[in-house]
Amino acid sequence: MSTTPRPHPEPGTRTFEALVAEADAVSVDGWDFSWLDGRATEERPPWGYARAMGERMGRATAALDIQTGGGEVLASVPKLPPLTVATESWPPNVARATALLHPLGAAVVGDHDEPPLPFGDAAFDLVVSRHPVRAWWTEIARVLRPGGTYFSQEVGPASVFELVEYFLGPQPPEARAVRDPERARAAAGAAGLDVVDLRTAELRTEFHDIGAVVYFLRKVIWMVPGFTVDGHRDRLAALHRRIETEGPFVATTTRFLIEAVKPG
C-alpha cells in the first residue's frame, strides 16, 4: 500500500457499484500492492526489511527466499548471492516469480508451503521470508548451514482486526494470540536456533474507499476466509456509506522482525 495519504474524495464521486466492480475484476496475482496507491495507506515498520534483507543477501553465498509471492521483494535486492532460490505454492505466483527472477539468476521452485522443504540439509547460509503464512522452524533450521541466518518480517497478532471483526464479528482471544512474536521466539529456540533480534511494530492503516477494502480482502485471503463481493454485499455497502460520511476506515497493522542464527 502507499505510505502517502491523499485527501478524502467528495462523497458520491464514484458509486458503490462502480468501486466494487473495479476492485472485484482486477488481478490479485503476485504480492505487489501498487493498485492501492492513492486508495489505501499503510505506515511502514521502522526497520526497513527490504533494505536490511538486501544487505544480508549481499554477504551470502547461498540464499533461500521462502514463500516469495510474485518475487517482487527478492527482485529488489541489489546483488543476489551466486546461488539464490525462491519457493512459492500458488501457481499464478510461481509463473510470475519465474518470469521476474529467472533473468536475475534466481531459481523458483514450486512447493506446497509444508514440510519438508525440497532441499538438502545445510544447503543455505541465509534463509529469508517476508510475511510467511507459517514459519516451519524445524525445516528452516535443517536447511541452514551452521552459522547461517534466518531473517524474516512477519505479520503480527490481531493485524487489521478492525476490518476482520467488521465482517466476522468479535474474535476469540486465541485468534488474537496467533502470530505472537514470543511464540515465534520459543519455536525458533525449540528448533535449535538462537534468536538474536526480535522487534515489533503497530502501524496505522487507512482504507479510503470500498474498492480498496475489496481488493485487500481478495488478495489477503486469510483475513476474511471465503470473502466474495456477492456474499458480503450488505456489509460492504454499509462500510461504503460509513467511509463516504466519516472518512477513511482505520485499522492497526502489526508486524514483527525476527532474526535467528544456527549455532556454528
mmCIF file of C-alpha atoms in Angstrom:
data_model
loop_
_atom_site.group_PDB
_atom_site.id
_atom_site.type_symbol
_atom_site.label_atom_id
_atom_site.label_comp_id
_atom_site.label_asym_id
_atom_site.label_seq_id
_atom_site.Cartn_x
_atom_site.Cartn_y
_atom_site.Cartn_z
ATOM 1 C CA MET A 1 0.000 0.000 0.000
ATOM 2 C CA SER A 2 1.020 3.590 -0.451
ATOM 3 C CA THR A 3 2.596 5.370 2.502
ATOM 4 C CA THR A 4 1.338 8.784 1.346
ATOM 5 C CA PRO A 5 -2.183 9.779 2.409
ATOM 6 C CA ARG A 6 -4.490 11.541 -0.013
ATOM 7 C CA PRO A 7 -7.390 13.917 0.614
ATOM 8 C CA HIS A 8 -10.640 12.008 1.065
ATOM 9 C CA PRO A 9 -12.750 12.280 -2.125
ATOM 10 C CA GLU A 10 -16.026 14.100 -2.087
ATOM 11 C CA PRO A 11 -18.940 11.760 -1.287
ATOM 12 C CA GLY A 12 -20.628 10.379 -4.362
ATOM 13 C CA THR A 13 -17.754 10.940 -6.787
ATOM 14 C CA ARG A 14 -17.868 7.197 -7.621
ATOM 15 C CA THR A 15 -20.733 4.863 -6.914
ATOM 16 C CA PHE A 16 -20.543 1.828 -4.659
ATOM 17 C CA GLU A 17 -21.261 -0.485 -7.595
ATOM 18 C CA ALA A 18 -18.522 1.037 -9.745
ATOM 19 C CA LEU A 19 -15.918 0.838 -6.985
ATOM 20 C CA VAL A 20 -16.593 -2.784 -6.049
ATOM 21 C CA ALA A 21 -16.899 -3.926 -9.673
ATOM 22 C CA GLU A 22 -13.498 -2.455 -10.500
ATOM 23 C CA ALA A 23 -11.833 -3.983 -7.417
ATOM 24 C CA ASP A 24 -13.509 -7.342 -7.969
ATOM 25 C CA ALA A 25 -12.244 -7.577 -11.554
ATOM 26 C CA VAL A 26 -8.590 -6.563 -11.169
ATOM 27 C CA SER A 27 -5.918 -9.266 -10.917
ATOM 28 C CA VAL A 28 -4.628 -10.071 -7.429
ATOM 29 C CA ASP A 29 -1.685 -12.213 -8.599
ATOM 30 C CA GLY A 30 1.693 -11.530 -7.025
ATOM 31 C CA TRP A 31 2.452 -9.605 -3.870
ATOM 32 C CA ASP A 32 2.525 -6.109 -5.311
ATOM 33 C CA PHE A 33 0.021 -3.742 -3.699
ATOM 34 C CA SER A 34 0.601 -0.792 -6.025
ATOM 35 C CA TRP A 35 -3.038 -0.934 -7.186
ATOM 36 C CA LEU A 36 -3.894 0.533 -3.784
ATOM 37 C CA ASP A 37 -1.748 3.636 -4.274
ATOM 38 C CA GLY A 38 -3.940 6.637 -3.513
ATOM 39 C CA ARG A 39 -6.719 4.372 -2.200
ATOM 40 C CA ALA A 40 -5.165 2.954 0.970
ATOM 41 C CA THR A 41 -2.161 3.815 3.111
ATOM 42 C CA GLU A 42 -0.105 1.719 5.488
ATOM 43 C CA GLU A 43 2.558 3.026 7.800
ATOM 44 C CA ARG A 44 5.854 1.226 7.255
ATOM 45 C CA PRO A 45 7.811 -0.587 10.004
ATOM 46 C CA PRO A 46 10.834 1.387 11.197
ATOM 47 C CA TRP A 47 13.427 -1.303 10.443
ATOM 48 C CA GLY A 48 13.276 -1.301 6.609
ATOM 49 C CA TYR A 49 13.030 -5.024 5.881
ATOM 50 C CA ALA A 50 13.814 -4.942 2.148
ATOM 51 C CA ARG A 51 16.964 -2.857 2.659
ATOM 52 C CA ALA A 52 18.177 -4.981 5.594
ATOM 53 C CA MET A 53 17.434 -8.196 3.718
ATOM 54 C CA GLY A 54 19.311 -6.894 0.688
ATOM 55 C CA GLU A 55 22.369 -6.156 2.834
ATOM 56 C CA ARG A 56 22.380 -9.740 4.121
ATOM 57 C CA MET A 57 21.905 -11.090 0.609
ATOM 58 C CA GLY A 58 24.979 -9.160 -0.490
ATOM 59 C CA ARG A 59 27.093 -11.064 2.051
ATOM 60 C CA ALA A 60 25.595 -14.528 1.421
ATOM 61 C CA THR A 61 26.817 -17.273 -0.899
ATOM 62 C CA ALA A 62 23.638 -19.391 -0.999
ATOM 63 C CA ALA A 63 20.223 -17.974 -0.109
ATOM 64 C CA LEU A 64 16.625 -19.183 0.011
ATOM 65 C CA ASP A 65 13.537 -16.959 -0.070
ATOM 66 C CA ILE A 66 10.544 -18.903 1.298
ATOM 67 C CA GLN A 67 7.036 -18.021 0.040
ATOM 68 C CA THR A 68 8.343 -15.397 -2.347
ATOM 69 C CA GLY A 69 4.903 -14.448 -3.710
ATOM 70 C CA GLY A 70 5.476 -12.921 -7.118
ATOM 71 C CA GLY A 71 9.172 -12.430 -6.339
ATOM 72 C CA GLU A 72 8.828 -8.660 -6.012
ATOM 73 C CA VAL A 73 10.824 -8.229 -2.798
ATOM 74 C CA LEU A 74 13.610 -10.594 -3.843
ATOM 75 C CA ALA A 75 13.868 -8.842 -7.213
ATOM 76 C CA SER A 76 14.568 -5.548 -5.414
ATOM 77 C CA VAL A 77 17.845 -6.875 -3.967
ATOM 78 C CA PRO A 78 20.824 -5.006 -5.499
ATOM 79 C CA LYS A 79 23.127 -8.057 -5.516
ATOM 80 C CA LEU A 80 21.856 -11.624 -5.287
ATOM 81 C CA PRO A 81 24.116 -14.405 -3.947
ATOM 82 C CA PRO A 82 25.713 -16.769 -6.520
ATOM 83 C CA LEU A 83 23.079 -19.359 -5.572
ATOM 84 C CA THR A 84 19.623 -17.907 -4.975
ATOM 85 C CA VAL A 85 16.443 -19.975 -4.815
ATOM 86 C CA ALA A 86 12.852 -19.000 -4.053
ATOM 87 C CA THR A 87 9.840 -21.162 -3.211
ATOM 88 C CA GLU A 88 6.160 -20.438 -3.843
ATOM 89 C CA SER A 89 2.992 -22.520 -3.699
ATOM 90 C CA TRP A 90 0.328 -20.600 -5.654
ATOM 91 C CA PRO A 91 0.656 -21.445 -9.384
ATOM 92 C CA PRO A 92 -0.069 -17.922 -10.712
ATOM 93 C CA ASN A 93 2.631 -16.574 -8.401
ATOM 94 C CA VAL A 94 5.079 -19.317 -9.421
ATOM 95 C CA ALA A 95 4.734 -18.191 -13.036
ATOM 96 C CA ARG A 96 5.000 -14.526 -12.100
ATOM 97 C CA ALA A 97 8.053 -15.063 -9.888
ATOM 98 C CA THR A 98 9.743 -17.212 -12.527
ATOM 99 C CA ALA A 99 9.355 -14.502 -15.162
ATOM 100 C CA LEU A 100 10.690 -11.864 -12.774
ATOM 101 C CA LEU A 101 13.515 -13.756 -11.058
ATOM 102 C CA HIS A 102 14.987 -16.065 -13.699
ATOM 103 C CA PRO A 103 16.534 -13.156 -15.669
ATOM 104 C CA LEU A 104 18.212 -12.111 -12.397
ATOM 105 C CA GLY A 105 19.750 -15.549 -11.900
ATOM 106 C CA ALA A 106 17.400 -16.835 -9.206
ATOM 107 C CA ALA A 107 15.631 -20.195 -9.487
ATOM 108 C CA VAL A 108 11.971 -20.595 -8.493
ATOM 109 C CA VAL A 109 10.723 -23.887 -7.059
ATOM 110 C CA GLY A 110 7.019 -24.670 -6.710
ATOM 111 C CA ASP A 111 6.166 -26.375 -3.429
ATOM 112 C CA HIS A 112 3.219 -26.727 -1.040
ATOM 113 C CA ASP A 113 4.435 -24.455 1.806
ATOM 114 C CA GLU A 114 4.533 -27.514 4.037
ATOM 115 C CA PRO A 115 7.418 -29.666 5.296
ATOM 116 C CA PRO A 116 9.723 -30.830 4.021
ATOM 117 C CA LEU A 117 11.427 -28.047 2.123
ATOM 118 C CA PRO A 118 12.683 -29.527 -1.181
ATOM 119 C CA PHE A 119 16.361 -29.014 -0.338
ATOM 120 C CA GLY A 120 19.121 -30.965 1.369
ATOM 121 C CA ASP A 121 20.490 -30.363 4.833
ATOM 122 C CA ALA A 122 22.722 -27.309 5.379
ATOM 123 C CA ALA A 123 22.098 -26.044 1.842
ATOM 124 C CA PHE A 124 21.947 -22.298 2.591
ATOM 125 C CA ASP A 125 23.771 -19.749 4.687
ATOM 126 C CA LEU A 126 20.804 -17.358 4.521
ATOM 127 C CA VAL A 127 17.067 -18.059 4.577
ATOM 128 C CA VAL A 128 14.599 -15.177 4.336
ATOM 129 C CA SER A 129 10.842 -14.791 4.184
ATOM 130 C CA ARG A 130 8.569 -11.768 4.112
ATOM 131 C CA HIS A 131 5.118 -12.380 5.577
ATOM 132 C CA PRO A 132 5.174 -16.190 5.538
ATOM 133 C CA VAL A 133 1.817 -17.853 6.133
ATOM 134 C CA ARG A 134 3.653 -20.060 8.627
ATOM 135 C CA ALA A 135 7.299 -20.460 9.555
ATOM 136 C CA TRP A 136 8.297 -24.132 9.658
ATOM 137 C CA TRP A 137 11.128 -23.708 12.124
ATOM 138 C CA THR A 138 12.461 -27.263 12.116
ATOM 139 C CA GLU A 139 12.804 -27.165 8.332
ATOM 140 C CA ILE A 140 14.388 -23.725 8.395
ATOM 141 C CA ALA A 141 16.962 -24.983 10.882
ATOM 142 C CA ARG A 142 17.593 -28.108 8.803
ATOM 143 C CA VAL A 143 18.410 -26.289 5.553
ATOM 144 C CA LEU A 144 20.588 -23.665 7.249
ATOM 145 C CA ARG A 145 24.324 -24.215 7.437
ATOM 146 C CA PRO A 146 25.962 -23.904 10.864
ATOM 147 C CA GLY A 147 26.414 -20.199 11.440
ATOM 148 C CA GLY A 148 23.634 -19.431 8.922
ATOM 149 C CA THR A 149 20.875 -16.874 9.474
ATOM 150 C CA TYR A 150 17.100 -16.778 9.152
ATOM 151 C CA PHE A 151 15.782 -13.230 8.602
ATOM 152 C CA SER A 152 12.071 -12.521 8.323
ATOM 153 C CA GLN A 153 9.381 -9.892 8.635
ATOM 154 C CA GLU A 154 6.120 -11.462 9.739
ATOM 155 C CA VAL A 155 2.538 -10.412 10.249
ATOM 156 C CA GLY A 156 1.935 -9.895 13.962
ATOM 157 C CA PRO A 157 -1.015 -10.734 16.211
ATOM 158 C CA ALA A 158 -4.504 -9.346 15.501
ATOM 159 C CA SER A 159 -3.299 -7.484 12.425
ATOM 160 C CA VAL A 160 -6.009 -5.360 10.743
ATOM 161 C CA PHE A 161 -8.525 -6.975 13.114
ATOM 162 C CA GLU A 162 -10.746 -3.889 12.980
ATOM 163 C CA LEU A 163 -11.544 -4.927 9.407
ATOM 164 C CA VAL A 164 -11.680 -8.649 10.206
ATOM 165 C CA GLU A 165 -14.144 -8.070 13.049
ATOM 166 C CA TYR A 166 -16.244 -5.710 10.946
ATOM 167 C CA PHE A 167 -17.054 -8.677 8.703
ATOM 168 C CA LEU A 168 -16.740 -11.637 11.082
ATOM 169 C CA GLY A 169 -17.695 -10.141 14.433
ATOM 170 C CA PRO A 170 -15.641 -10.250 17.648
ATOM 171 C CA GLN A 171 -12.853 -12.812 17.514
ATOM 172 C CA PRO A 172 -11.916 -15.095 20.426
ATOM 173 C CA PRO A 173 -8.755 -14.457 22.440
ATOM 174 C CA GLU A 174 -6.997 -17.413 20.843
ATOM 175 C CA ALA A 175 -7.457 -15.847 17.388
ATOM 176 C CA ARG A 176 -5.831 -12.653 18.643
ATOM 177 C CA ALA A 177 -2.870 -14.621 20.025
ATOM 178 C CA VAL A 178 -1.975 -16.236 16.695
ATOM 179 C CA ARG A 179 1.346 -14.936 15.315
ATOM 180 C CA ASP A 180 2.575 -13.846 18.742
ATOM 181 C CA PRO A 181 6.266 -12.918 18.301
ATOM 182 C CA GLU A 182 7.159 -14.545 21.626
ATOM 183 C CA ARG A 183 5.721 -17.816 20.344
ATOM 184 C CA ALA A 184 7.960 -17.421 17.302
ATOM 185 C CA ARG A 185 10.958 -16.898 19.583
ATOM 186 C CA ALA A 186 10.111 -20.055 21.517
ATOM 187 C CA ALA A 187 9.559 -22.116 18.353
ATOM 188 C CA ALA A 188 12.858 -20.959 16.874
ATOM 189 C CA GLY A 189 14.645 -21.901 20.078
ATOM 190 C CA ALA A 190 12.971 -25.306 20.155
ATOM 191 C CA ALA A 191 14.309 -25.925 16.621
ATOM 192 C CA GLY A 192 17.843 -25.182 17.792
ATOM 193 C CA LEU A 193 18.150 -21.583 16.573
ATOM 194 C CA ASP A 194 19.348 -18.607 18.614
ATOM 195 C CA VAL A 195 17.125 -15.529 18.218
ATOM 196 C CA VAL A 196 19.443 -12.524 18.028
ATOM 197 C CA ASP A 197 16.861 -9.853 17.147
ATOM 198 C CA LEU A 198 13.103 -9.537 17.684
ATOM 199 C CA ARG A 199 11.248 -6.258 17.147
ATOM 200 C CA THR A 200 7.563 -5.378 16.924
ATOM 201 C CA ALA A 201 5.552 -2.520 15.436
ATOM 202 C CA GLU A 202 1.946 -1.304 15.411
ATOM 203 C CA LEU A 203 1.187 0.643 12.251
ATOM 204 C CA ARG A 204 -1.722 2.826 11.146
ATOM 205 C CA THR A 205 -3.587 1.616 8.053
ATOM 206 C CA GLU A 206 -6.319 3.580 6.249
ATOM 207 C CA PHE A 207 -8.777 2.433 3.564
ATOM 208 C CA HIS A 208 -10.004 5.457 1.607
ATOM 209 C CA ASP A 209 -12.685 3.763 -0.488
ATOM 210 C CA ILE A 210 -14.615 0.500 -0.549
ATOM 211 C CA GLY A 211 -12.714 -0.678 -3.621
ATOM 212 C CA ALA A 212 -9.527 -0.729 -1.546
ATOM 213 C CA VAL A 213 -11.255 -2.945 1.024
ATOM 214 C CA VAL A 214 -12.473 -5.367 -1.653
ATOM 215 C CA TYR A 215 -9.047 -5.600 -3.287
ATOM 216 C CA PHE A 216 -7.289 -6.131 0.048
ATOM 217 C CA LEU A 217 -9.641 -8.918 1.150
ATOM 218 C CA ARG A 218 -9.406 -10.660 -2.237
ATOM 219 C CA LYS A 219 -5.608 -10.560 -2.081
ATOM 220 C CA VAL A 220 -5.035 -11.343 1.609
ATOM 221 C CA ILE A 221 -7.440 -14.273 1.584
ATOM 222 C CA TRP A 222 -6.910 -15.447 5.163
ATOM 223 C CA MET A 223 -8.258 -12.212 6.661
ATOM 224 C CA VAL A 224 -11.923 -12.987 5.910
ATOM 225 C CA PRO A 225 -11.965 -16.609 4.687
ATOM 226 C CA GLY A 226 -14.321 -17.166 1.787
ATOM 227 C CA PHE A 227 -14.721 -13.451 1.109
ATOM 228 C CA THR A 228 -16.658 -12.520 -2.033
ATOM 229 C CA VAL A 229 -18.363 -9.314 -3.064
ATOM 230 C CA ASP A 230 -21.714 -11.044 -3.569
ATOM 231 C CA GLY A 231 -21.519 -12.873 -0.249
ATOM 232 C CA HIS A 232 -20.696 -9.718 1.714
ATOM 233 C CA ARG A 233 -22.515 -7.052 -0.317
ATOM 234 C CA ASP A 234 -24.655 -5.722 2.534
ATOM 235 C CA ARG A 235 -21.713 -5.193 4.871
ATOM 236 C CA LEU A 236 -19.676 -3.687 2.040
ATOM 237 C CA ALA A 237 -22.467 -1.257 1.207
ATOM 238 C CA ALA A 238 -22.744 -0.200 4.841
ATOM 239 C CA LEU A 239 -18.983 0.304 5.056
ATOM 240 C CA HIS A 240 -19.037 2.317 1.825
ATOM 241 C CA ARG A 241 -21.607 4.673 3.357
ATOM 242 C CA ARG A 242 -19.511 4.948 6.515
ATOM 243 C CA ILE A 243 -16.361 5.858 4.571
ATOM 244 C CA GLU A 244 -18.274 8.368 2.472
ATOM 245 C CA THR A 245 -19.664 10.145 5.530
ATOM 246 C CA GLU A 246 -16.929 9.688 8.167
ATOM 247 C CA GLY A 247 -13.714 9.366 6.162
ATOM 248 C CA PRO A 248 -11.175 6.535 5.902
ATOM 249 C CA PHE A 249 -11.664 3.235 7.700
ATOM 250 C CA VAL A 250 -8.726 2.998 10.117
ATOM 251 C CA ALA A 251 -7.132 -0.261 11.259
ATOM 252 C CA THR A 252 -3.932 -1.300 13.027
ATOM 253 C CA THR A 253 -1.406 -3.418 11.161
ATOM 254 C CA THR A 254 1.052 -5.377 13.308
ATOM 255 C CA ARG A 255 4.446 -6.632 12.204
ATOM 256 C CA PHE A 256 7.470 -8.226 13.796
ATOM 257 C CA LEU A 257 11.040 -8.689 12.630
ATOM 258 C CA ILE A 258 12.895 -11.825 13.688
ATOM 259 C CA GLU A 259 16.494 -12.847 13.079
ATOM 260 C CA ALA A 260 17.773 -16.223 14.240
ATOM 261 C CA VAL A 261 21.153 -17.905 13.850
ATOM 262 C CA LYS A 262 22.016 -21.587 13.677
ATOM 263 C CA PRO A 263 24.866 -22.214 16.117
ATOM 264 C CA GLY A 264 28.120 -22.961 14.369
#
